[in-house]
Structure formats: C-alpha cells, structure tokens
Amino acid sequence: MKLWGGRFTSRADEIMEQFNTSLPVDHRLYKEDIAGSLAHVTMLVHCDLLTPEEGELLVGGLETILNDIETGAIKIEGNYEDIHSFVEMHLTERIGDTGKKLHTARSRNDQVAVDMRLYAKGKAAQVMDSLQMLIDSLNTKGAANNVIMPGYTHLQRAQVVTFSHHLGAYAQMFKRDKKRVGNAIEILDENPLGCGALAGTTHNIDRDVTTALLGFAKPVDNFLDGVSDRDYLLELMSDFSIVMMHLSRLSEELILWSSQEFKFIDMADAYSTGSSIMPQKKNPDAAELIRGKTGRVYGSLFSLLTTLKGLPLTYNKDMQEDKEQFFDALDTVMDCLEIMSKMIDTLHVNADNMKAAIKAGFLNATEVADYLVGKGTAFRDAHEIVGKLIIYCEQQKKAIEDLTVEELAKFSEQITDDIYDYIDYENIITKGNKHLMKQVGK
C-alpha cells in the first residue's frame, strides 16, 4: 500500500516492491513516528490548518494505533512501504478521510528525519546510562581488589601498579566515551519538521510548536540540510566504534589474564563456554565475542560513510540504508556494554598470582635507579648500574630484593640497608605521585 500512487499508470514489479520496502527495518521507529505525528497535528490545529475537531479525531486515532501496537493487538507487518505508510494507512482505515489530512505541510523526508533524530537521541541517552553502569562496575570491582599487580609495556612486565588503577584506566576511557555521546546528543538536538521535502511549505506553520512538543532545543536552520543531514548518525556510530575499541582492549586483557599463563582472574561460568572435545577447557567466549563484534560496528560506520560520500542534496533513496547500519551498531554496542558490566561484576581476582608475577619480573628495578638518584647519582649512571645489577640477578636466579646488601653494594657504594624498604613492592606505590594509584575510583 502506497502514499504516492497518483502519478503512476502501472504497478511496480513485485521484486521492486520487496526491494523498496523498509518496514522490516524501520518498524522500530513506530513510537517516534507517532510522536512526531501527534506534535504535527497539534501544530496544525494551532495554526488553523486543521479544525479542533479534526485534530481531536487524528490524535485519538494515533493514540489508539500506538496502544494497539504496544499491546500486540496489531502487528507491524504487511504490504506497506515503511512505518510511515503503515501508521497513516491504519489511521485512515480507523477514522476515515480525515486521516488523509495528517500529511498536510509535511513530507516523508522531514518525517523520517524527525523520527531518526528522536530515536537516535533517546537511544544515545541509553548508551550513556550503560556506559555509566560499566564505569560503576569497574570502580566497584577495583575498590574491592585494590591489590598490587604488574603493569606492562610492550606486554612485558614493567612496573608495579594496582589492579584498581588498571581498571580505573578503562573507567577513564568510558568516561570520555560518555562525554562524546553526550556531545553528539547536544549537536543533533534540532527539529527537522517543517523542512518539507527540501524547501519548506507554503503553509504558515509554527515550527517552534513542534520543537517544544518533541523536546528539541531548536528547529534546524536550513531546510535542505535538515532533510539530508545524517551526520549525527555518523557521529554516534563513530562514538560507538571508539566505545567498542575500548571494550575490545579490555576484552583482550581479560582473555590474557584468565589464561593459565597469567591466571590473574577467573571468569564466571555464566560468561564462559567449554570445548566439545577438551573437557578441561573454560573459554572466555563473552570477551572474545565483544572483541570480534568490534569489527562489526566499524563496518557499519564505514558502510554509512560510503553510502553518503557521493550524494547530492537533498534526499536520495540511498539514505534508506542509514537505518539498518545504525540499528545494528546500536544494538551491538548496547549488548556488549551490558555483557562487559556483568563480566566485570562477577570475575574473581587472584591477588596471590598477581603478586607472584611481580616478584618474578624485576618490577622494582626503576625504583633502585630512583634510590640511587636520591643518593646523588646521575639518572643515566643509575640506569646503567641497575642494568648490570639485573644481569647479575638473572645469572644468580635471584630477585633484586633477595640479594644481600653486600651483593648490592658491589654495584654502587651508595647502596645501604635502607634500600630494602625503598624497593618493597607495597611501599613503592606510596612514593612520589604513585600514591594516586591507591585512590580507588578517581
């Protein structure tokens, strides 16, 4: 069923009907489509383009359609071109010819534009909520496990950090992500209703009415841009891609940490799977799936960038492809944020294994150099001294702290008994600005 058949003398090919329909994708916009129509009707009555009686009839019909969809009395299916056709056709069937007046001073171009902005704005706010849940999970898990562990560069043990500080690094990433999504919401918060197909309308409408009713900050400034702008979807999908990159990095660490080689953490059974042949296996599949789905979100972003890159103003049917890519990216990032929060909430930290890894990695070597600097040695000389000391430790198969003061003094006469307190791993993270690593949840 179509809204535009008057100009045509023959039917579209059946395969074209199927090719053209977007209802299987845009059906999820029904709330936004009805909300936009309700605001539009109110504005038309306000501007005397509809009588109060007509407005009341249209509003009542739209509200019953919404209720019937919500309760399952009607299903969004059938031979309709899109969700807009579905709603308008059902409205006309229910209230008669007055339903045909719904589209006064409006095009499907500004209609779909307002639907997508409303949907994107609402869902972006939910993404922000999910990001905050993950941030809270990271901070809570860190606060409960503020234990020392190796920090890494080049995936080699480097210096002593705390598990809390390590999780806190990811919390900072997700805080930035939340700000980015919030900024995208602020930018997209403009009302395209009233742009018409591309050049506004000859009717004297009041765009401020629909802007206020729909909760937008302002109407869009340019009609052509208003119907063709999909930058806000690209910006959100770019933000989602960065979120997924951060989730993927965290997933990689969880995968490494849960391996037998690290054994820093144990993943909950609820987010792990087994092997069909190896009964001993416990695979971190939830983390691996998040890592894998990152590419899916990247793909959605690049797909829409490619779709839009060669389009002239204003609306082109190519833009129908925006929804499937955005919806898929949105669904993926929401699912991944929820799963990651639950994984963090339920993982077990093996503090003893983390401490053992510290002792085996000469992670107090930099502190020996700092100790010598404090005694007056130039840092470059101290660096060379400690390098030779490490070679000796490797040859003797000893940790630095296990050497006698006599052995240590062979490398520098400035080394005395006070070095042991200085290079104690628990003490290390209280010196200088390292004490910040103890401030959980900052």
Coordinates of C-alpha atoms in Angstrom, one line a residue:
M1 CA 0.0 0.0 0.0
K2 CA 1.4 3.3 -1.1
L3 CA 1.0 7.0 -0.3
W4 CA 2.1 8.2 -3.8
G5 CA 0.3 6.2 -6.5
G6 CA -1.4 9.0 -8.3
R7 CA 1.3 9.8 -10.8
F8 CA 1.8 6.2 -11.9
T9 CA -0.1 4.2 -14.6
S10 CA 1.3 0.8 -13.9
R11 CA 2.3 -1.3 -10.9
A12 CA 5.8 -1.7 -9.6
D13 CA 7.5 -5.1 -10.2
E14 CA 6.9 -7.4 -7.3
I15 CA 10.6 -7.7 -6.7
M16 CA 10.9 -3.9 -6.7
E17 CA 8.1 -3.8 -4.1
Q18 CA 10.2 -6.1 -1.8
F19 CA 13.4 -4.2 -2.7
N20 CA 11.9 -0.9 -1.9
T21 CA 10.2 -1.6 1.4
S22 CA 11.9 -0.6 4.6
L23 CA 9.2 -1.8 7.1
P24 CA 11.2 -4.9 8.3
V25 CA 13.9 -2.4 9.4
D26 CA 12.2 0.9 10.3
H27 CA 9.3 -0.8 12.2
R28 CA 11.1 0.0 15.4
L29 CA 10.5 3.7 14.8
Y30 CA 6.8 3.5 15.4
K31 CA 6.8 5.4 18.7
E32 CA 8.8 8.2 17.2
D33 CA 6.7 8.3 14.1
I34 CA 3.5 8.6 16.1
A35 CA 5.1 11.1 18.5
G36 CA 6.1 13.2 15.5
S37 CA 2.6 13.0 14.0
L38 CA 0.9 13.9 17.3
A39 CA 3.1 17.0 17.6
H40 CA 2.5 17.9 13.9
V41 CA -1.3 17.6 14.4
T42 CA -1.2 19.8 17.4
M43 CA 0.8 22.4 15.5
L44 CA -1.7 22.2 12.5
V45 CA -4.6 22.9 14.8
H46 CA -2.6 25.8 16.5
C47 CA -2.0 27.3 13.0
D48 CA -5.7 26.8 12.0
L49 CA -4.7 24.4 9.2
L50 CA -7.0 21.8 10.9
T51 CA -10.1 22.3 13.0
P52 CA -10.0 21.4 16.7
E53 CA -12.5 18.6 15.9
E54 CA -10.2 17.2 13.1
G55 CA -7.2 17.5 15.4
E56 CA -9.0 15.6 18.2
L57 CA -10.0 12.8 15.8
L58 CA -6.5 12.5 14.4
V59 CA -4.9 12.5 17.9
G60 CA -7.4 9.9 19.1
G61 CA -6.7 7.7 16.1
L62 CA -2.9 7.9 16.5
E63 CA -3.1 7.1 20.2
T64 CA -5.2 4.0 19.6
I65 CA -2.8 2.8 17.0
L66 CA 0.1 3.3 19.5
N67 CA -1.8 1.4 22.2
D68 CA -2.7 -1.4 19.8
I69 CA 0.9 -1.8 18.7
E70 CA 2.1 -1.8 22.3
T71 CA -0.4 -4.4 23.4
G72 CA 0.0 -6.6 20.4
A73 CA -3.5 -6.0 19.1
I74 CA -1.9 -5.2 15.7
K75 CA 1.4 -6.3 14.4
I76 CA 3.7 -4.1 12.3
E77 CA 3.7 -6.2 9.1
G78 CA 2.1 -6.4 5.7
N79 CA 2.4 -4.8 2.3
Y80 CA 3.5 -1.4 3.5
E81 CA 6.4 0.6 2.1
D82 CA 7.6 1.8 5.5
I83 CA 6.5 2.6 9.1
H84 CA 5.0 6.0 7.9
S85 CA 2.8 4.3 5.4
F86 CA 1.8 1.7 8.0
V87 CA 0.7 4.3 10.5
E88 CA -1.1 6.6 8.1
M89 CA -3.0 3.8 6.3
H90 CA -4.2 2.3 9.6
L91 CA -5.2 5.8 10.7
T92 CA -7.3 6.4 7.6
E93 CA -8.9 3.0 7.9
R94 CA -9.9 3.9 11.5
I95 CA -11.1 7.5 11.2
G96 CA -11.9 7.9 7.5
D97 CA -10.9 10.7 5.2
T98 CA -9.7 12.9 8.0
G99 CA -6.7 10.6 8.3
K100 CA -5.6 11.8 4.9
K101 CA -5.1 15.3 6.3
L102 CA -2.3 14.1 8.6
H103 CA 0.3 14.8 6.0
T104 CA -0.6 18.4 5.5
A105 CA 2.5 20.6 5.4
R106 CA 4.8 17.6 5.8
S107 CA 6.9 15.3 3.6
R108 CA 8.1 11.8 4.4
N109 CA 11.6 13.4 4.1
D110 CA 11.2 15.6 7.2
Q111 CA 9.0 12.9 8.8
V112 CA 11.8 10.3 8.6
A113 CA 14.3 12.9 9.6
V114 CA 12.5 13.7 12.8
D115 CA 11.8 10.0 13.5
M116 CA 15.5 9.2 13.3
R117 CA 16.6 12.2 15.4
L118 CA 14.2 11.3 18.1
Y119 CA 15.2 7.7 18.1
A120 CA 18.9 8.4 18.0
K121 CA 18.6 11.0 20.8
G122 CA 16.7 8.6 23.1
K123 CA 18.9 5.6 22.4
A124 CA 22.1 7.7 22.8
A125 CA 20.9 8.6 26.3
Q126 CA 20.5 4.9 27.0
V127 CA 24.1 4.2 25.8
M128 CA 25.3 6.9 28.2
D129 CA 23.4 5.1 31.0
S130 CA 25.0 1.8 30.0
L131 CA 28.5 3.4 29.9
Q132 CA 27.9 4.7 33.5
M133 CA 26.9 1.2 34.6
L134 CA 30.2 -0.1 33.3
I135 CA 32.2 2.7 34.9
D136 CA 30.5 1.9 38.2
S137 CA 31.3 -1.8 37.8
L138 CA 35.0 -1.1 37.1
N139 CA 35.3 1.2 40.1
T140 CA 33.4 -1.2 42.4
K141 CA 35.5 -4.2 41.3
G142 CA 38.7 -2.2 41.7
A143 CA 37.8 -0.9 45.1
A144 CA 37.2 -4.5 46.3
N145 CA 40.5 -5.6 44.9
N146 CA 43.0 -2.8 45.4
V147 CA 46.0 -5.2 45.2
I148 CA 49.3 -4.8 43.5
M149 CA 50.0 -6.4 40.1
P150 CA 52.4 -6.0 37.3
G151 CA 51.9 -3.1 34.9
Y152 CA 53.1 -3.7 31.3
T153 CA 54.6 -2.0 28.3
H154 CA 55.1 -4.0 25.1
L155 CA 53.3 -6.8 27.0
Q156 CA 56.4 -7.1 29.2
R157 CA 56.3 -6.6 32.9
A158 CA 57.4 -3.1 33.6
Q159 CA 56.4 -1.5 37.0
V160 CA 54.2 -2.2 39.9
V161 CA 50.6 -0.9 39.7
T162 CA 47.4 -1.8 41.4
F163 CA 44.5 -3.8 39.9
S164 CA 42.2 -0.9 40.9
H165 CA 44.4 1.6 39.0
H166 CA 44.4 -0.7 35.9
L167 CA 40.6 -1.0 35.9
G168 CA 40.5 2.7 36.5
A169 CA 42.3 3.4 33.2
Y170 CA 39.3 1.8 31.4
A171 CA 36.9 3.7 33.6
Q172 CA 38.6 6.9 32.3
M173 CA 38.2 5.7 28.7
F174 CA 34.5 5.1 29.1
K175 CA 34.0 8.4 30.9
R176 CA 35.4 10.1 27.7
D177 CA 33.1 7.9 25.6
K178 CA 30.1 9.1 27.7
K179 CA 31.1 12.7 27.1
R180 CA 31.5 12.1 23.4
V181 CA 28.0 10.6 23.2
G182 CA 26.6 13.5 25.2
N183 CA 28.2 16.0 22.9
A184 CA 26.6 14.2 19.9
I185 CA 23.2 14.5 21.5
E186 CA 23.7 18.2 22.0
I187 CA 24.6 18.6 18.3
L188 CA 21.7 16.6 16.9
D189 CA 19.1 18.2 19.2
E190 CA 17.4 20.1 16.3
N191 CA 14.0 19.7 14.9
P192 CA 13.7 19.0 11.1
L193 CA 9.9 19.0 11.0
G194 CA 8.8 21.8 8.7
C195 CA 11.6 21.3 6.2
G196 CA 9.1 19.5 4.0
A197 CA 10.6 17.6 1.1
L198 CA 13.5 20.1 0.9
A199 CA 12.1 23.6 0.6
G200 CA 9.7 24.1 3.5
T201 CA 6.0 24.6 2.9
T202 CA 3.7 27.4 1.6
H203 CA 1.5 26.9 4.7
N204 CA 2.0 29.2 7.6
I205 CA 3.2 26.7 10.2
D206 CA 4.9 27.2 13.5
R207 CA 8.0 25.1 13.9
D208 CA 8.5 26.3 17.4
V209 CA 5.4 24.4 18.5
T210 CA 6.6 21.0 17.3
T211 CA 10.1 21.8 18.6
A212 CA 8.8 22.3 22.1
L213 CA 6.4 19.4 22.0
L214 CA 9.1 17.0 20.8
G215 CA 11.7 18.3 23.2
F216 CA 14.2 19.6 20.7
A217 CA 16.5 22.5 21.6
K218 CA 15.7 24.4 18.3
P219 CA 14.5 24.0 14.7
V220 CA 17.1 23.2 12.1
D221 CA 18.4 26.4 10.4
N222 CA 18.4 25.1 6.8
F223 CA 15.7 23.1 5.1
L224 CA 17.9 21.3 2.6
D225 CA 20.4 20.3 5.3
G226 CA 17.5 19.3 7.7
V227 CA 16.3 16.5 5.4
S228 CA 19.6 15.3 4.2
D229 CA 21.7 15.5 7.4
R230 CA 22.8 12.2 8.7
D231 CA 26.0 13.5 10.4
Y232 CA 24.5 12.8 13.8
L233 CA 24.3 9.1 12.9
L234 CA 27.9 9.1 11.7
E235 CA 29.0 10.9 14.9
L236 CA 27.2 8.4 17.1
M237 CA 28.4 5.4 15.2
S238 CA 32.0 6.9 15.4
D239 CA 31.5 7.2 19.1
F240 CA 30.2 3.6 19.3
S241 CA 33.3 2.5 17.4
I242 CA 35.5 4.1 19.9
V243 CA 33.5 2.5 22.7
M244 CA 33.9 -0.9 21.0
M245 CA 37.6 -0.3 20.6
H246 CA 37.9 0.3 24.4
L247 CA 35.7 -2.7 25.1
S248 CA 37.9 -4.8 22.8
R249 CA 41.1 -3.7 24.5
L250 CA 39.6 -4.6 27.9
S251 CA 38.4 -7.9 26.5
E252 CA 41.9 -8.7 25.3
E253 CA 43.3 -8.1 28.8
L254 CA 40.5 -10.2 30.4
I255 CA 41.3 -13.0 27.9
L256 CA 45.0 -12.8 28.7
W257 CA 44.5 -12.6 32.4
S258 CA 42.2 -15.6 32.5
S259 CA 44.7 -17.8 30.7
Q260 CA 46.7 -20.4 32.6
E261 CA 49.9 -18.4 31.7
F262 CA 48.6 -15.4 33.7
K263 CA 45.8 -16.8 36.0
F264 CA 45.3 -13.3 37.3
I265 CA 41.5 -13.6 37.2
D266 CA 38.8 -16.3 36.9
M267 CA 35.9 -15.5 34.6
A268 CA 32.4 -16.5 35.9
D269 CA 30.9 -19.6 34.3
A270 CA 28.0 -17.5 33.2
Y271 CA 30.2 -15.7 30.7
S272 CA 32.4 -18.7 29.6
T273 CA 31.9 -21.7 27.5
G274 CA 33.5 -25.2 27.2
S275 CA 35.0 -27.3 24.5
S276 CA 33.2 -30.0 22.6
I277 CA 36.3 -32.3 22.8
M278 CA 38.6 -31.0 25.6
P279 CA 36.7 -31.3 28.9
Q280 CA 39.2 -29.2 30.9
K281 CA 38.6 -26.1 28.8
K282 CA 36.9 -22.9 30.1
N283 CA 36.9 -20.4 27.3
P284 CA 36.3 -16.6 27.7
D285 CA 33.9 -16.5 24.9
A286 CA 31.9 -13.5 26.0
A287 CA 35.1 -11.4 25.9
E288 CA 36.1 -12.9 22.6
L289 CA 32.7 -12.1 21.1
I290 CA 33.0 -8.5 22.2
R291 CA 36.4 -8.3 20.6
G292 CA 35.0 -9.8 17.4
K293 CA 31.9 -7.6 17.3
T294 CA 34.1 -4.5 17.3
G295 CA 34.7 -5.0 13.6
R296 CA 31.0 -5.3 13.0
V297 CA 30.4 -1.8 14.4
Y298 CA 33.4 -0.4 12.5
G299 CA 31.8 -1.9 9.4
S300 CA 28.5 -0.2 10.0
L301 CA 30.2 3.2 10.3
F302 CA 32.2 2.7 7.1
S303 CA 29.2 1.4 5.3
L304 CA 27.2 4.6 6.0
L305 CA 30.2 6.8 5.3
T306 CA 30.5 5.2 1.9
T307 CA 26.8 5.5 1.2
L308 CA 26.7 9.2 2.0
K309 CA 30.0 10.3 0.4
G310 CA 28.7 10.9 -3.1
L311 CA 25.2 12.0 -2.5
P312 CA 24.0 15.4 -3.8
L313 CA 21.5 17.4 -1.8
T314 CA 18.9 16.6 -0.6
Y315 CA 17.1 13.3 0.0
N316 CA 18.2 10.3 -2.0
K317 CA 16.8 6.8 -1.6
D318 CA 20.4 5.6 -0.8
M319 CA 19.8 7.2 2.6
Q320 CA 17.3 4.5 3.5
E321 CA 20.4 2.4 4.2
D322 CA 21.2 4.5 7.2
K323 CA 18.8 2.7 9.5
E324 CA 20.0 -0.8 9.3
Q325 CA 23.6 0.2 9.8
F326 CA 22.8 2.5 12.8
F327 CA 20.4 0.0 14.4
D328 CA 22.9 -2.8 14.1
A329 CA 25.7 -0.7 15.6
L330 CA 23.5 0.5 18.4
D331 CA 22.2 -3.0 19.3
T332 CA 25.8 -4.4 19.2
V333 CA 27.3 -1.7 21.5
M334 CA 24.4 -1.9 23.9
D335 CA 24.7 -5.7 24.2
C336 CA 28.4 -5.5 24.6
L337 CA 28.3 -2.9 27.3
E338 CA 25.8 -5.0 29.3
I339 CA 27.8 -8.2 28.9
M340 CA 31.0 -6.4 29.9
S341 CA 29.5 -4.9 33.0
K342 CA 28.3 -8.3 34.1
M343 CA 31.6 -9.9 33.4
I344 CA 33.4 -7.3 35.5
D345 CA 30.9 -7.7 38.3
T346 CA 31.3 -11.4 38.5
L347 CA 35.0 -12.0 37.8
H348 CA 37.3 -13.3 40.6
V349 CA 40.7 -11.7 41.2
N350 CA 43.7 -14.0 42.1
A351 CA 45.7 -11.5 44.1
D352 CA 48.4 -14.0 45.1
N353 CA 49.2 -14.8 41.4
M354 CA 49.4 -11.1 40.6
K355 CA 51.9 -10.6 43.5
A356 CA 53.9 -13.6 42.4
A357 CA 54.2 -12.2 38.9
I358 CA 55.6 -9.0 40.3
K359 CA 58.4 -10.8 42.1
A360 CA 59.5 -12.7 39.0
G361 CA 59.8 -9.6 36.8
F362 CA 62.3 -7.2 38.5
L363 CA 59.5 -4.7 38.7
N364 CA 61.4 -2.6 41.3
A365 CA 64.4 -2.0 39.0
T366 CA 63.3 1.6 38.3
E367 CA 62.9 2.2 42.0
V368 CA 66.6 1.1 42.5
A369 CA 67.6 3.7 39.9
D370 CA 65.4 6.3 41.7
Y371 CA 67.0 5.3 45.0
L372 CA 70.5 5.9 43.6
V373 CA 69.4 9.3 42.2
G374 CA 68.2 10.2 45.6
K375 CA 71.7 9.5 46.8
G376 CA 73.2 11.8 44.3
T377 CA 73.9 9.6 41.3
A378 CA 73.0 11.0 37.9
F379 CA 70.0 9.1 36.4
R380 CA 71.8 7.9 33.3
D381 CA 74.6 6.4 35.5
A382 CA 72.0 4.9 37.8
H383 CA 70.3 3.4 34.8
E384 CA 73.5 1.7 33.7
I385 CA 74.3 0.5 37.2
V386 CA 70.8 -1.2 37.6
G387 CA 71.1 -2.7 34.1
K388 CA 74.3 -4.5 35.3
L389 CA 72.6 -5.4 38.5
I390 CA 69.7 -7.1 36.6
I391 CA 72.2 -9.2 34.6
Y392 CA 73.7 -10.4 37.8
C393 CA 70.3 -11.2 39.2
E394 CA 69.5 -13.3 36.1
Q395 CA 72.7 -15.1 36.4
Q396 CA 72.2 -15.9 40.1
K397 CA 68.4 -16.5 39.5
K398 CA 67.6 -14.1 42.3
A399 CA 65.2 -11.2 42.7
I400 CA 66.7 -7.8 43.5
E401 CA 65.2 -7.8 47.0
D402 CA 66.7 -11.2 47.7
L403 CA 70.3 -10.0 47.2
T404 CA 72.4 -9.2 50.3
V405 CA 73.4 -5.6 50.9
E406 CA 77.0 -6.7 50.2
E407 CA 76.0 -8.0 46.8
L408 CA 74.1 -4.8 46.0
A409 CA 77.0 -2.6 47.2
K410 CA 79.3 -4.2 44.6
F411 CA 77.4 -2.2 42.0
S412 CA 77.3 1.1 43.9
E413 CA 78.9 2.0 47.2
Q414 CA 75.9 4.3 47.8
I415 CA 73.6 1.3 48.5
T416 CA 72.9 0.6 52.1
D417 CA 70.4 -1.3 54.2
D418 CA 67.7 1.4 53.7
I419 CA 67.3 0.2 50.1
Y420 CA 65.1 -2.7 51.1
D421 CA 62.3 -0.5 52.4
Y422 CA 62.6 1.7 49.3
I423 CA 62.1 -1.2 46.9
D424 CA 59.5 -3.1 48.8
Y425 CA 56.6 -3.6 46.4
E426 CA 53.9 -2.5 48.7
N427 CA 55.9 0.6 49.6
I428 CA 56.7 1.5 46.0
I429 CA 53.1 2.6 45.3
T430 CA 53.1 5.1 48.2
K431 CA 56.1 7.1 47.0
G432 CA 56.0 10.3 44.9
N433 CA 52.8 10.6 42.9
K434 CA 52.4 6.8 42.9
H435 CA 50.1 7.2 45.9
L436 CA 47.4 8.2 43.3
M437 CA 47.2 4.5 42.4
K438 CA 45.7 3.9 45.8
Q439 CA 42.9 6.4 45.3
V440 CA 40.3 4.0 44.2
G441 CA 37.5 5.2 41.8
K442 CA 39.1 8.5 40.9

